[in-house]
């Protein structure tokens, strides 16, 4: 299996070995000049202007190479660019395929010089290792049962302000269970967003919980197919814990810059309800935010 270092080394060798014609050189220069002009026209902040020229030249050349040179185009498909200054690569992968057991765990790797953002890589790797160890234990206990575990990731939001990475894991053994985890990065501030960082006090827990309960009631009232655990269900041992919110709860900021709270499968509803998500109106939490305008689009 190729490591990130091997892939980048291959890219450099491929790049250096390519003979570029004079016409191609002129095309690269012209493309760079055009893109650089557009780039500086759009970015008005001095901060961006100081380091954008070098970055945009790299992207302009790479973009042209992916168009005119097949080997580079093939390699570039393995390196999807997230935003203008952050890339995501495939980190460690775990595979185990036997007659009854099928495992495919892909770990994201964020290529960023920002320490706060790059620190997510340690978490991703630790989570993948922990997951794989738990799966190995399941395999030993359930040798003759069919077990399938897949874990992947995707970019959910990527605009000038936020980057959101979704990590999905599905385990199938008789029944199927899906887990969704999210990380929201403030690209301008260079920080990983958490619920406590967004709000002035813990009062946000009550405000968001009230919104979730309100939306649950509206959903149940409007559709017979919607069902969430009731107090009676919980008292009888049906369901797990209900709509309990805490500082570590799974959430993300969507493309409209709204807060979205995510519950895992079976957490507050039967399995057929999937992973319930609740979009919180910004007006209901605006006064509780550290910066009332933080979620403005």
PDB file of C-alpha atoms in Angstrom:
ATOM      1  CA  UNK A   1       0.000   0.000   0.000  1.00  0.00           C
ATOM      2  CA  UNK A   2       1.412   3.393  -0.991  1.00  0.00           C
ATOM      3  CA  UNK A   3       2.025   5.897   1.774  1.00  0.00           C
ATOM      4  CA  UNK A   4       1.473   9.633   1.394  1.00  0.00           C
ATOM      5  CA  UNK A   5       5.252  10.050   1.204  1.00  0.00           C
ATOM      6  CA  UNK A   6       5.498   7.488  -1.609  1.00  0.00           C
ATOM      7  CA  UNK A   7       2.674   9.190  -3.543  1.00  0.00           C
ATOM      8  CA  UNK A   8       4.245  12.636  -3.243  1.00  0.00           C
ATOM      9  CA  UNK A   9       7.657  11.226  -4.212  1.00  0.00           C
ATOM     10  CA  UNK A  10       6.067   9.631  -7.293  1.00  0.00           C
ATOM     11  CA  UNK A  11       4.459  12.964  -8.151  1.00  0.00           C
ATOM     12  CA  UNK A  12       7.779  14.797  -7.964  1.00  0.00           C
ATOM     13  CA  UNK A  13       9.553  12.199 -10.165  1.00  0.00           C
ATOM     14  CA  UNK A  14       6.740  12.327 -12.727  1.00  0.00           C
ATOM     15  CA  UNK A  15       6.788  16.114 -12.741  1.00  0.00           C
ATOM     16  CA  UNK A  16      10.567  16.399 -13.162  1.00  0.00           C
ATOM     17  CA  UNK A  17      10.702  13.784 -15.944  1.00  0.00           C
ATOM     18  CA  UNK A  18       8.181  15.605 -18.134  1.00  0.00           C
ATOM     19  CA  UNK A  19       9.581  17.577 -21.029  1.00  0.00           C
ATOM     20  CA  UNK A  20       7.672  20.819 -21.392  1.00  0.00           C
ATOM     21  CA  UNK A  21       7.568  22.475 -24.819  1.00  0.00           C
ATOM     22  CA  UNK A  22       7.982  26.211 -25.350  1.00  0.00           C
ATOM     23  CA  UNK A  23       4.297  26.529 -26.267  1.00  0.00           C
ATOM     24  CA  UNK A  24       3.311  24.786 -23.062  1.00  0.00           C
ATOM     25  CA  UNK A  25       5.603  27.062 -21.041  1.00  0.00           C
ATOM     26  CA  UNK A  26       3.952  30.105 -22.586  1.00  0.00           C
ATOM     27  CA  UNK A  27       0.537  28.641 -21.845  1.00  0.00           C
ATOM     28  CA  UNK A  28       1.499  28.052 -18.208  1.00  0.00           C
ATOM     29  CA  UNK A  29       2.764  31.616 -17.829  1.00  0.00           C
ATOM     30  CA  UNK A  30      -0.341  33.085 -19.460  1.00  0.00           C
ATOM     31  CA  UNK A  31      -2.625  30.925 -17.338  1.00  0.00           C
ATOM     32  CA  UNK A  32      -0.788  31.942 -14.186  1.00  0.00           C
ATOM     33  CA  UNK A  33      -0.987  35.632 -15.072  1.00  0.00           C
ATOM     34  CA  UNK A  34      -4.709  35.369 -15.754  1.00  0.00           C
ATOM     35  CA  UNK A  35      -5.488  33.409 -12.593  1.00  0.00           C
ATOM     36  CA  UNK A  36      -3.303  35.681 -10.471  1.00  0.00           C
ATOM     37  CA  UNK A  37      -5.208  38.735 -11.713  1.00  0.00           C
ATOM     38  CA  UNK A  38      -8.575  37.125 -10.911  1.00  0.00           C
ATOM     39  CA  UNK A  39      -7.334  36.000  -7.536  1.00  0.00           C
ATOM     40  CA  UNK A  40      -6.156  39.419  -6.366  1.00  0.00           C
ATOM     41  CA  UNK A  41      -9.312  41.011  -7.687  1.00  0.00           C
ATOM     42  CA  UNK A  42     -11.449  38.767  -5.478  1.00  0.00           C
ATOM     43  CA  UNK A  43      -9.352  38.882  -2.314  1.00  0.00           C
ATOM     44  CA  UNK A  44      -9.380  42.284  -0.661  1.00  0.00           C
ATOM     45  CA  UNK A  45      -7.886  41.441   2.679  1.00  0.00           C
ATOM     46  CA  UNK A  46      -4.205  42.290   3.086  1.00  0.00           C
ATOM     47  CA  UNK A  47      -3.594  39.019   4.921  1.00  0.00           C
ATOM     48  CA  UNK A  48      -4.485  36.991   1.828  1.00  0.00           C
ATOM     49  CA  UNK A  49      -2.529  39.278  -0.502  1.00  0.00           C
ATOM     50  CA  UNK A  50       0.770  38.603   1.307  1.00  0.00           C
ATOM     51  CA  UNK A  51       0.935  34.911   0.547  1.00  0.00           C
ATOM     52  CA  UNK A  52      -1.555  34.299  -2.234  1.00  0.00           C
ATOM     53  CA  UNK A  53       0.808  34.892  -5.184  1.00  0.00           C
ATOM     54  CA  UNK A  54       3.057  31.913  -4.455  1.00  0.00           C
ATOM     55  CA  UNK A  55       0.123  29.638  -3.730  1.00  0.00           C
ATOM     56  CA  UNK A  56      -1.881  30.545  -6.811  1.00  0.00           C
ATOM     57  CA  UNK A  57       1.130  30.000  -9.056  1.00  0.00           C
ATOM     58  CA  UNK A  58       1.452  26.445  -7.745  1.00  0.00           C
ATOM     59  CA  UNK A  59      -2.234  25.725  -8.332  1.00  0.00           C
ATOM     60  CA  UNK A  60      -2.219  27.328 -11.784  1.00  0.00           C
ATOM     61  CA  UNK A  61       0.700  25.169 -12.923  1.00  0.00           C
ATOM     62  CA  UNK A  62      -0.753  21.999 -11.377  1.00  0.00           C
ATOM     63  CA  UNK A  63      -4.126  22.727 -12.952  1.00  0.00           C
ATOM     64  CA  UNK A  64      -2.562  23.089 -16.396  1.00  0.00           C
ATOM     65  CA  UNK A  65      -0.474  19.945 -15.945  1.00  0.00           C
ATOM     66  CA  UNK A  66      -3.554  17.910 -15.039  1.00  0.00           C
ATOM     67  CA  UNK A  67      -5.098  19.006 -18.329  1.00  0.00           C
ATOM     68  CA  UNK A  68      -2.185  18.435 -20.708  1.00  0.00           C
ATOM     69  CA  UNK A  69      -0.214  15.591 -19.078  1.00  0.00           C
ATOM     70  CA  UNK A  70      -2.044  12.237 -18.552  1.00  0.00           C
ATOM     71  CA  UNK A  71       0.299  10.857 -15.827  1.00  0.00           C
ATOM     72  CA  UNK A  72      -0.141  13.959 -13.717  1.00  0.00           C
ATOM     73  CA  UNK A  73      -3.873  14.014 -14.390  1.00  0.00           C
ATOM     74  CA  UNK A  74      -4.104  10.454 -13.074  1.00  0.00           C
ATOM     75  CA  UNK A  75      -2.111  11.320  -9.963  1.00  0.00           C
ATOM     76  CA  UNK A  76      -4.083  14.499  -9.315  1.00  0.00           C
ATOM     77  CA  UNK A  77      -7.266  12.460  -9.007  1.00  0.00           C
ATOM     78  CA  UNK A  78      -5.801  11.044  -5.805  1.00  0.00           C
ATOM     79  CA  UNK A  79      -5.293  14.485  -4.284  1.00  0.00           C
ATOM     80  CA  UNK A  80      -8.632  16.350  -4.093  1.00  0.00           C
ATOM     81  CA  UNK A  81      -8.078  19.958  -3.038  1.00  0.00           C
ATOM     82  CA  UNK A  82     -10.113  21.281  -0.131  1.00  0.00           C
ATOM     83  CA  UNK A  83     -10.388  25.044  -0.260  1.00  0.00           C
ATOM     84  CA  UNK A  84      -7.491  27.105  -1.571  1.00  0.00           C
ATOM     85  CA  UNK A  85      -4.902  26.346   1.083  1.00  0.00           C
ATOM     86  CA  UNK A  86      -5.810  22.976   2.611  1.00  0.00           C
ATOM     87  CA  UNK A  87      -5.605  19.517   1.033  1.00  0.00           C
ATOM     88  CA  UNK A  88      -6.982  16.218   2.198  1.00  0.00           C
ATOM     89  CA  UNK A  89      -5.110  12.983   1.540  1.00  0.00           C
ATOM     90  CA  UNK A  90      -5.899   9.360   2.244  1.00  0.00           C
ATOM     91  CA  UNK A  91      -4.105   8.388   5.432  1.00  0.00           C
ATOM     92  CA  UNK A  92      -3.749   4.888   6.866  1.00  0.00           C
ATOM     93  CA  UNK A  93      -6.173   2.240   5.605  1.00  0.00           C
ATOM     94  CA  UNK A  94      -7.201  -1.030   7.223  1.00  0.00           C
ATOM     95  CA  UNK A  95      -8.414  -3.941   5.124  1.00  0.00           C
ATOM     96  CA  UNK A  96      -9.433  -7.481   6.055  1.00  0.00           C
ATOM     97  CA  UNK A  97     -11.430  -9.624   3.674  1.00  0.00           C
ATOM     98  CA  UNK A  98     -12.237 -13.250   4.443  1.00  0.00           C
ATOM     99  CA  UNK A  99     -15.209 -15.484   3.728  1.00  0.00           C
ATOM    100  CA  UNK A 100     -17.336 -14.040   6.534  1.00  0.00           C
ATOM    101  CA  UNK A 101     -15.572 -10.827   7.402  1.00  0.00           C
ATOM    102  CA  UNK A 102     -15.160  -7.701   5.314  1.00  0.00           C
ATOM    103  CA  UNK A 103     -13.410  -4.593   6.644  1.00  0.00           C
ATOM    104  CA  UNK A 104     -12.524  -1.413   4.821  1.00  0.00           C
ATOM    105  CA  UNK A 105     -11.503   1.532   6.996  1.00  0.00           C
ATOM    106  CA  UNK A 106     -10.208   4.692   5.331  1.00  0.00           C
ATOM    107  CA  UNK A 107      -8.613   7.400   7.448  1.00  0.00           C
ATOM    108  CA  UNK A 108      -8.496  11.023   6.289  1.00  0.00           C
ATOM    109  CA  UNK A 109      -5.317  13.070   6.554  1.00  0.00           C
ATOM    110  CA  UNK A 110      -5.507  16.865   6.446  1.00  0.00           C
ATOM    111  CA  UNK A 111      -2.422  18.454   4.930  1.00  0.00           C
ATOM    112  CA  UNK A 112      -2.156  21.805   6.696  1.00  0.00           C
ATOM    113  CA  UNK A 113       0.629  23.801   8.346  1.00  0.00           C
ATOM    114  CA  UNK A 114      -1.838  25.024  10.961  1.00  0.00           C
ATOM    115  CA  UNK A 115      -1.184  23.024  14.149  1.00  0.00           C
ATOM    116  CA  UNK A 116      -4.788  23.134  15.369  1.00  0.00           C
ATOM    117  CA  UNK A 117      -6.127  21.773  12.078  1.00  0.00           C
ATOM    118  CA  UNK A 118      -3.311  19.243  11.632  1.00  0.00           C
ATOM    119  CA  UNK A 119      -3.988  17.926  15.165  1.00  0.00           C
ATOM    120  CA  UNK A 120      -7.145  16.324  13.794  1.00  0.00           C
ATOM    121  CA  UNK A 121      -4.914  13.761  12.058  1.00  0.00           C
ATOM    122  CA  UNK A 122      -3.893  12.258  15.407  1.00  0.00           C
ATOM    123  CA  UNK A 123      -7.541  11.903  16.366  1.00  0.00           C
ATOM    124  CA  UNK A 124      -8.445  10.302  13.038  1.00  0.00           C
ATOM    125  CA  UNK A 125      -5.617   7.785  13.276  1.00  0.00           C
ATOM    126  CA  UNK A 126      -6.390   6.931  16.922  1.00  0.00           C
ATOM    127  CA  UNK A 127     -10.083   6.449  16.116  1.00  0.00           C
ATOM    128  CA  UNK A 128      -9.292   4.147  13.181  1.00  0.00           C
ATOM    129  CA  UNK A 129      -6.924   2.031  15.263  1.00  0.00           C
ATOM    130  CA  UNK A 130      -9.447   1.778  18.096  1.00  0.00           C
ATOM    131  CA  UNK A 131     -12.172   0.837  15.646  1.00  0.00           C
ATOM    132  CA  UNK A 132     -10.052  -1.841  14.023  1.00  0.00           C
ATOM    133  CA  UNK A 133      -9.111  -3.346  17.388  1.00  0.00           C
ATOM    134  CA  UNK A 134     -12.800  -3.528  18.347  1.00  0.00           C
ATOM    135  CA  UNK A 135     -13.584  -5.214  15.027  1.00  0.00           C
ATOM    136  CA  UNK A 136     -10.850  -7.812  15.563  1.00  0.00           C
ATOM    137  CA  UNK A 137     -12.446  -8.637  18.915  1.00  0.00           C
ATOM    138  CA  UNK A 138     -15.841  -9.040  17.229  1.00  0.00           C
ATOM    139  CA  UNK A 139     -14.274 -11.353  14.665  1.00  0.00           C
ATOM    140  CA  UNK A 140     -12.846 -13.627  17.361  1.00  0.00           C
ATOM    141  CA  UNK A 141     -16.180 -13.801  19.192  1.00  0.00           C
ATOM    142  CA  UNK A 142     -18.307 -14.202  16.056  1.00  0.00           C
ATOM    143  CA  UNK A 143     -16.113 -16.380  13.868  1.00  0.00           C
ATOM    144  CA  UNK A 144     -18.960 -17.893  11.871  1.00  0.00           C
ATOM    145  CA  UNK A 145     -21.118 -14.796  11.512  1.00  0.00           C
ATOM    146  CA  UNK A 146     -20.990 -12.481   8.539  1.00  0.00           C
ATOM    147  CA  UNK A 147     -19.634  -9.095   9.581  1.00  0.00           C
ATOM    148  CA  UNK A 148     -19.017  -6.104   7.342  1.00  0.00           C
ATOM    149  CA  UNK A 149     -17.493  -2.807   8.464  1.00  0.00           C
ATOM    150  CA  UNK A 150     -16.873   0.149   6.183  1.00  0.00           C
ATOM    151  CA  UNK A 151     -15.537   3.545   7.170  1.00  0.00           C
ATOM    152  CA  UNK A 152     -15.101   6.475   4.823  1.00  0.00           C
ATOM    153  CA  UNK A 153     -15.146  10.268   4.745  1.00  0.00           C
ATOM    154  CA  UNK A 154     -16.235  13.140   2.544  1.00  0.00           C
ATOM    155  CA  UNK A 155     -16.092  16.915   2.344  1.00  0.00           C
ATOM    156  CA  UNK A 156     -19.502  18.247   3.343  1.00  0.00           C
ATOM    157  CA  UNK A 157     -18.885  22.009   3.286  1.00  0.00           C
ATOM    158  CA  UNK A 158     -16.009  23.995   1.834  1.00  0.00           C
ATOM    159  CA  UNK A 159     -16.485  27.734   1.425  1.00  0.00           C
ATOM    160  CA  UNK A 160     -14.398  30.810   2.198  1.00  0.00           C
ATOM    161  CA  UNK A 161     -15.096  30.450   5.933  1.00  0.00           C
ATOM    162  CA  UNK A 162     -15.734  26.824   6.884  1.00  0.00           C
ATOM    163  CA  UNK A 163     -14.515  23.350   6.042  1.00  0.00           C
ATOM    164  CA  UNK A 164     -16.638  20.437   7.280  1.00  0.00           C
ATOM    165  CA  UNK A 165     -15.445  16.853   7.084  1.00  0.00           C
ATOM    166  CA  UNK A 166     -17.943  14.026   7.581  1.00  0.00           C
ATOM    167  CA  UNK A 167     -16.730  10.593   8.706  1.00  0.00           C
ATOM    168  CA  UNK A 168     -19.162   7.734   8.201  1.00  0.00           C
ATOM    169  CA  UNK A 169     -18.867   4.237   9.635  1.00  0.00           C
ATOM    170  CA  UNK A 170     -21.314   1.397   8.982  1.00  0.00           C
ATOM    171  CA  UNK A 171     -21.280  -1.981  10.714  1.00  0.00           C
ATOM    172  CA  UNK A 172     -23.458  -4.789   9.403  1.00  0.00           C
ATOM    173  CA  UNK A 173     -24.003  -7.940  11.470  1.00  0.00           C
ATOM    174  CA  UNK A 174     -27.589  -9.136  11.105  1.00  0.00           C
ATOM    175  CA  UNK A 175     -28.634  -5.481  11.551  1.00  0.00           C
ATOM    176  CA  UNK A 176     -26.910  -2.418  10.145  1.00  0.00           C
ATOM    177  CA  UNK A 177     -25.743   0.507  12.262  1.00  0.00           C
ATOM    178  CA  UNK A 178     -24.301   3.785  10.950  1.00  0.00           C
ATOM    179  CA  UNK A 179     -22.279   6.368  12.871  1.00  0.00           C
ATOM    180  CA  UNK A 180     -21.652   9.908  11.604  1.00  0.00           C
ATOM    181  CA  UNK A 181     -18.968  12.164  13.049  1.00  0.00           C
ATOM    182  CA  UNK A 182     -18.119  15.707  11.986  1.00  0.00           C
ATOM    183  CA  UNK A 183     -15.291  18.203  12.265  1.00  0.00           C
ATOM    184  CA  UNK A 184     -15.850  21.874  11.463  1.00  0.00           C
ATOM    185  CA  UNK A 185     -12.806  24.032  10.717  1.00  0.00           C
ATOM    186  CA  UNK A 186     -12.877  27.829  10.713  1.00  0.00           C
ATOM    187  CA  UNK A 187     -10.392  28.460   7.906  1.00  0.00           C
ATOM    188  CA  UNK A 188     -10.106  32.193   8.580  1.00  0.00           C
ATOM    189  CA  UNK A 189      -9.372  31.780  12.287  1.00  0.00           C
ATOM    190  CA  UNK A 190      -7.390  28.559  11.808  1.00  0.00           C
ATOM    191  CA  UNK A 191      -9.311  26.746  14.555  1.00  0.00           C
ATOM    192  CA  UNK A 192     -11.381  23.613  14.990  1.00  0.00           C
ATOM    193  CA  UNK A 193     -14.868  24.715  16.056  1.00  0.00           C
ATOM    194  CA  UNK A 194     -16.437  23.218  19.197  1.00  0.00           C
ATOM    195  CA  UNK A 195     -19.784  23.984  20.825  1.00  0.00           C
ATOM    196  CA  UNK A 196     -18.227  25.567  23.960  1.00  0.00           C
ATOM    197  CA  UNK A 197     -16.112  27.861  21.745  1.00  0.00           C
ATOM    198  CA  UNK A 198     -19.205  29.177  19.984  1.00  0.00           C
ATOM    199  CA  UNK A 199     -21.162  30.190  23.053  1.00  0.00           C
ATOM    200  CA  UNK A 200     -20.742  32.525  26.037  1.00  0.00           C
ATOM    201  CA  UNK A 201     -22.151  30.078  28.587  1.00  0.00           C
ATOM    202  CA  UNK A 202     -23.766  26.653  28.988  1.00  0.00           C
ATOM    203  CA  UNK A 203     -27.210  28.174  28.456  1.00  0.00           C
ATOM    204  CA  UNK A 204     -26.913  27.139  24.812  1.00  0.00           C
ATOM    205  CA  UNK A 205     -27.586  23.521  25.849  1.00  0.00           C
ATOM    206  CA  UNK A 206     -31.091  24.427  27.069  1.00  0.00           C
ATOM    207  CA  UNK A 207     -31.816  26.675  24.064  1.00  0.00           C
ATOM    208  CA  UNK A 208     -30.749  24.041  21.514  1.00  0.00           C
ATOM    209  CA  UNK A 209     -32.501  21.216  23.396  1.00  0.00           C
ATOM    210  CA  UNK A 210     -35.747  23.220  23.345  1.00  0.00           C
ATOM    211  CA  UNK A 211     -35.429  23.683  19.589  1.00  0.00           C
ATOM    212  CA  UNK A 212     -34.850  19.956  19.082  1.00  0.00           C
ATOM    213  CA  UNK A 213     -37.882  19.014  21.208  1.00  0.00           C
ATOM    214  CA  UNK A 214     -39.988  21.528  19.264  1.00  0.00           C
ATOM    215  CA  UNK A 215     -38.888  20.063  15.909  1.00  0.00           C
ATOM    216  CA  UNK A 216     -39.483  16.499  17.111  1.00  0.00           C
ATOM    217  CA  UNK A 217     -43.065  17.357  18.078  1.00  0.00           C
ATOM    218  CA  UNK A 218     -43.647  19.036  14.703  1.00  0.00           C
ATOM    219  CA  UNK A 219     -42.242  16.037  12.783  1.00  0.00           C
ATOM    220  CA  UNK A 220     -44.299  13.483  14.717  1.00  0.00           C
ATOM    221  CA  UNK A 221     -47.429  15.565  14.294  1.00  0.00           C
ATOM    222  CA  UNK A 222     -46.972  16.011  10.536  1.00  0.00           C
ATOM    223  CA  UNK A 223     -45.974  12.437   9.635  1.00  0.00           C
ATOM    224  CA  UNK A 224     -47.030   9.007  10.930  1.00  0.00           C
ATOM    225  CA  UNK A 225     -43.678   7.569   9.809  1.00  0.00           C
ATOM    226  CA  UNK A 226     -41.725   9.757  12.226  1.00  0.00           C
ATOM    227  CA  UNK A 227     -41.104   8.293  15.659  1.00  0.00           C
ATOM    228  CA  UNK A 228     -38.764   9.228  18.495  1.00  0.00           C
ATOM    229  CA  UNK A 229     -38.307   7.536  21.841  1.00  0.00           C
ATOM    230  CA  UNK A 230     -40.837   8.752  24.412  1.00  0.00           C
ATOM    231  CA  UNK A 231     -40.396   8.972  28.196  1.00  0.00           C
ATOM    232  CA  UNK A 232     -42.474   5.803  28.431  1.00  0.00           C
ATOM    233  CA  UNK A 233     -40.128   4.005  26.006  1.00  0.00           C
ATOM    234  CA  UNK A 234     -37.100   5.025  28.027  1.00  0.00           C
ATOM    235  CA  UNK A 235     -38.748   4.015  31.309  1.00  0.00           C
ATOM    236  CA  UNK A 236     -39.439   0.560  29.839  1.00  0.00           C
ATOM    237  CA  UNK A 237     -35.853   0.201  28.652  1.00  0.00           C
ATOM    238  CA  UNK A 238     -36.641   0.847  24.984  1.00  0.00           C
ATOM    239  CA  UNK A 239     -34.105   3.211  23.433  1.00  0.00           C
ATOM    240  CA  UNK A 240     -30.950   4.499  25.052  1.00  0.00           C
ATOM    241  CA  UNK A 241     -30.911   7.975  26.560  1.00  0.00           C
ATOM    242  CA  UNK A 242     -33.142  10.325  24.600  1.00  0.00           C
ATOM    243  CA  UNK A 243     -32.310  13.814  23.341  1.00  0.00           C
ATOM    244  CA  UNK A 244     -29.515  14.659  25.794  1.00  0.00           C
ATOM    245  CA  UNK A 245     -27.123  17.344  24.564  1.00  0.00           C
ATOM    246  CA  UNK A 246     -23.608  17.953  25.879  1.00  0.00           C
ATOM    247  CA  UNK A 247     -20.424  19.835  24.980  1.00  0.00           C
ATOM    248  CA  UNK A 248     -19.033  16.864  23.013  1.00  0.00           C
ATOM    249  CA  UNK A 249     -22.165  16.303  20.938  1.00  0.00           C
ATOM    250  CA  UNK A 250     -21.815  15.682  17.211  1.00  0.00           C
ATOM    251  CA  UNK A 251     -22.575  18.782  15.127  1.00  0.00           C
ATOM    252  CA  UNK A 252     -21.499  20.767  12.099  1.00  0.00           C
ATOM    253  CA  UNK A 253     -22.095  24.115  10.411  1.00  0.00           C
ATOM    254  CA  UNK A 254     -23.905  23.680   7.094  1.00  0.00           C
ATOM    255  CA  UNK A 255     -23.487  25.550   3.806  1.00  0.00           C
ATOM    256  CA  UNK A 256     -25.971  28.189   4.995  1.00  0.00           C
ATOM    257  CA  UNK A 257     -23.861  28.696   8.150  1.00  0.00           C
ATOM    258  CA  UNK A 258     -26.507  27.175  10.398  1.00  0.00           C
ATOM    259  CA  UNK A 259     -25.762  24.915  13.341  1.00  0.00           C
ATOM    260  CA  UNK A 260     -26.817  21.297  12.742  1.00  0.00           C
ATOM    261  CA  UNK A 261     -27.070  18.856  15.666  1.00  0.00           C
ATOM    262  CA  UNK A 262     -26.660  15.174  14.763  1.00  0.00           C
ATOM    263  CA  UNK A 263     -27.825  12.125  16.725  1.00  0.00           C
ATOM    264  CA  UNK A 264     -26.490   8.657  16.060  1.00  0.00           C
ATOM    265  CA  UNK A 265     -28.675   5.795  14.861  1.00  0.00           C
ATOM    266  CA  UNK A 266     -30.830   4.283  17.659  1.00  0.00           C
ATOM    267  CA  UNK A 267     -29.857   7.134  20.000  1.00  0.00           C
ATOM    268  CA  UNK A 268     -33.196   8.955  20.064  1.00  0.00           C
ATOM    269  CA  UNK A 269     -35.265   6.928  17.581  1.00  0.00           C
ATOM    270  CA  UNK A 270     -35.674   3.457  16.039  1.00  0.00           C
ATOM    271  CA  UNK A 271     -33.054   2.343  13.514  1.00  0.00           C
ATOM    272  CA  UNK A 272     -35.216   3.058  10.468  1.00  0.00           C
ATOM    273  CA  UNK A 273     -35.029   6.779  11.342  1.00  0.00           C
ATOM    274  CA  UNK A 274     -31.325   6.718  10.495  1.00  0.00           C
ATOM    275  CA  UNK A 275     -29.171   9.460  12.037  1.00  0.00           C
ATOM    276  CA  UNK A 276     -31.572  12.311  12.922  1.00  0.00           C
ATOM    277  CA  UNK A 277     -30.340  15.826  12.196  1.00  0.00           C
ATOM    278  CA  UNK A 278     -31.785  19.091  13.481  1.00  0.00           C
ATOM    279  CA  UNK A 279     -31.009  22.466  11.932  1.00  0.00           C
ATOM    280  CA  UNK A 280     -31.094  25.131  14.647  1.00  0.00           C
ATOM    281  CA  UNK A 281     -32.448  28.548  13.575  1.00  0.00           C
ATOM    282  CA  UNK A 282     -29.674  31.071  14.124  1.00  0.00           C
ATOM    283  CA  UNK A 283     -32.177  33.570  15.520  1.00  0.00           C
ATOM    284  CA  UNK A 284     -32.854  31.238  18.470  1.00  0.00           C
ATOM    285  CA  UNK A 285     -29.187  31.141  19.577  1.00  0.00           C
ATOM    286  CA  UNK A 286     -27.752  34.394  18.203  1.00  0.00           C
ATOM    287  CA  UNK A 287     -27.733  36.199  21.555  1.00  0.00           C
ATOM    288  CA  UNK A 288     -25.926  33.264  23.163  1.00  0.00           C
ATOM    289  CA  UNK A 289     -23.029  33.255  20.674  1.00  0.00           C
ATOM    290  CA  UNK A 290     -19.705  34.776  21.714  1.00  0.00           C
ATOM    291  CA  UNK A 291     -19.935  36.769  18.479  1.00  0.00           C
ATOM    292  CA  UNK A 292     -23.617  37.334  17.524  1.00  0.00           C
ATOM    293  CA  UNK A 293     -22.577  37.670  13.845  1.00  0.00           C
ATOM    294  CA  UNK A 294     -20.351  34.590  13.728  1.00  0.00           C
ATOM    295  CA  UNK A 295     -22.830  32.469  11.751  1.00  0.00           C
ATOM    296  CA  UNK A 296     -23.675  35.186   9.253  1.00  0.00           C
ATOM    297  CA  UNK A 297     -23.377  33.931   5.669  1.00  0.00           C
TER     298      UNK A 297
END
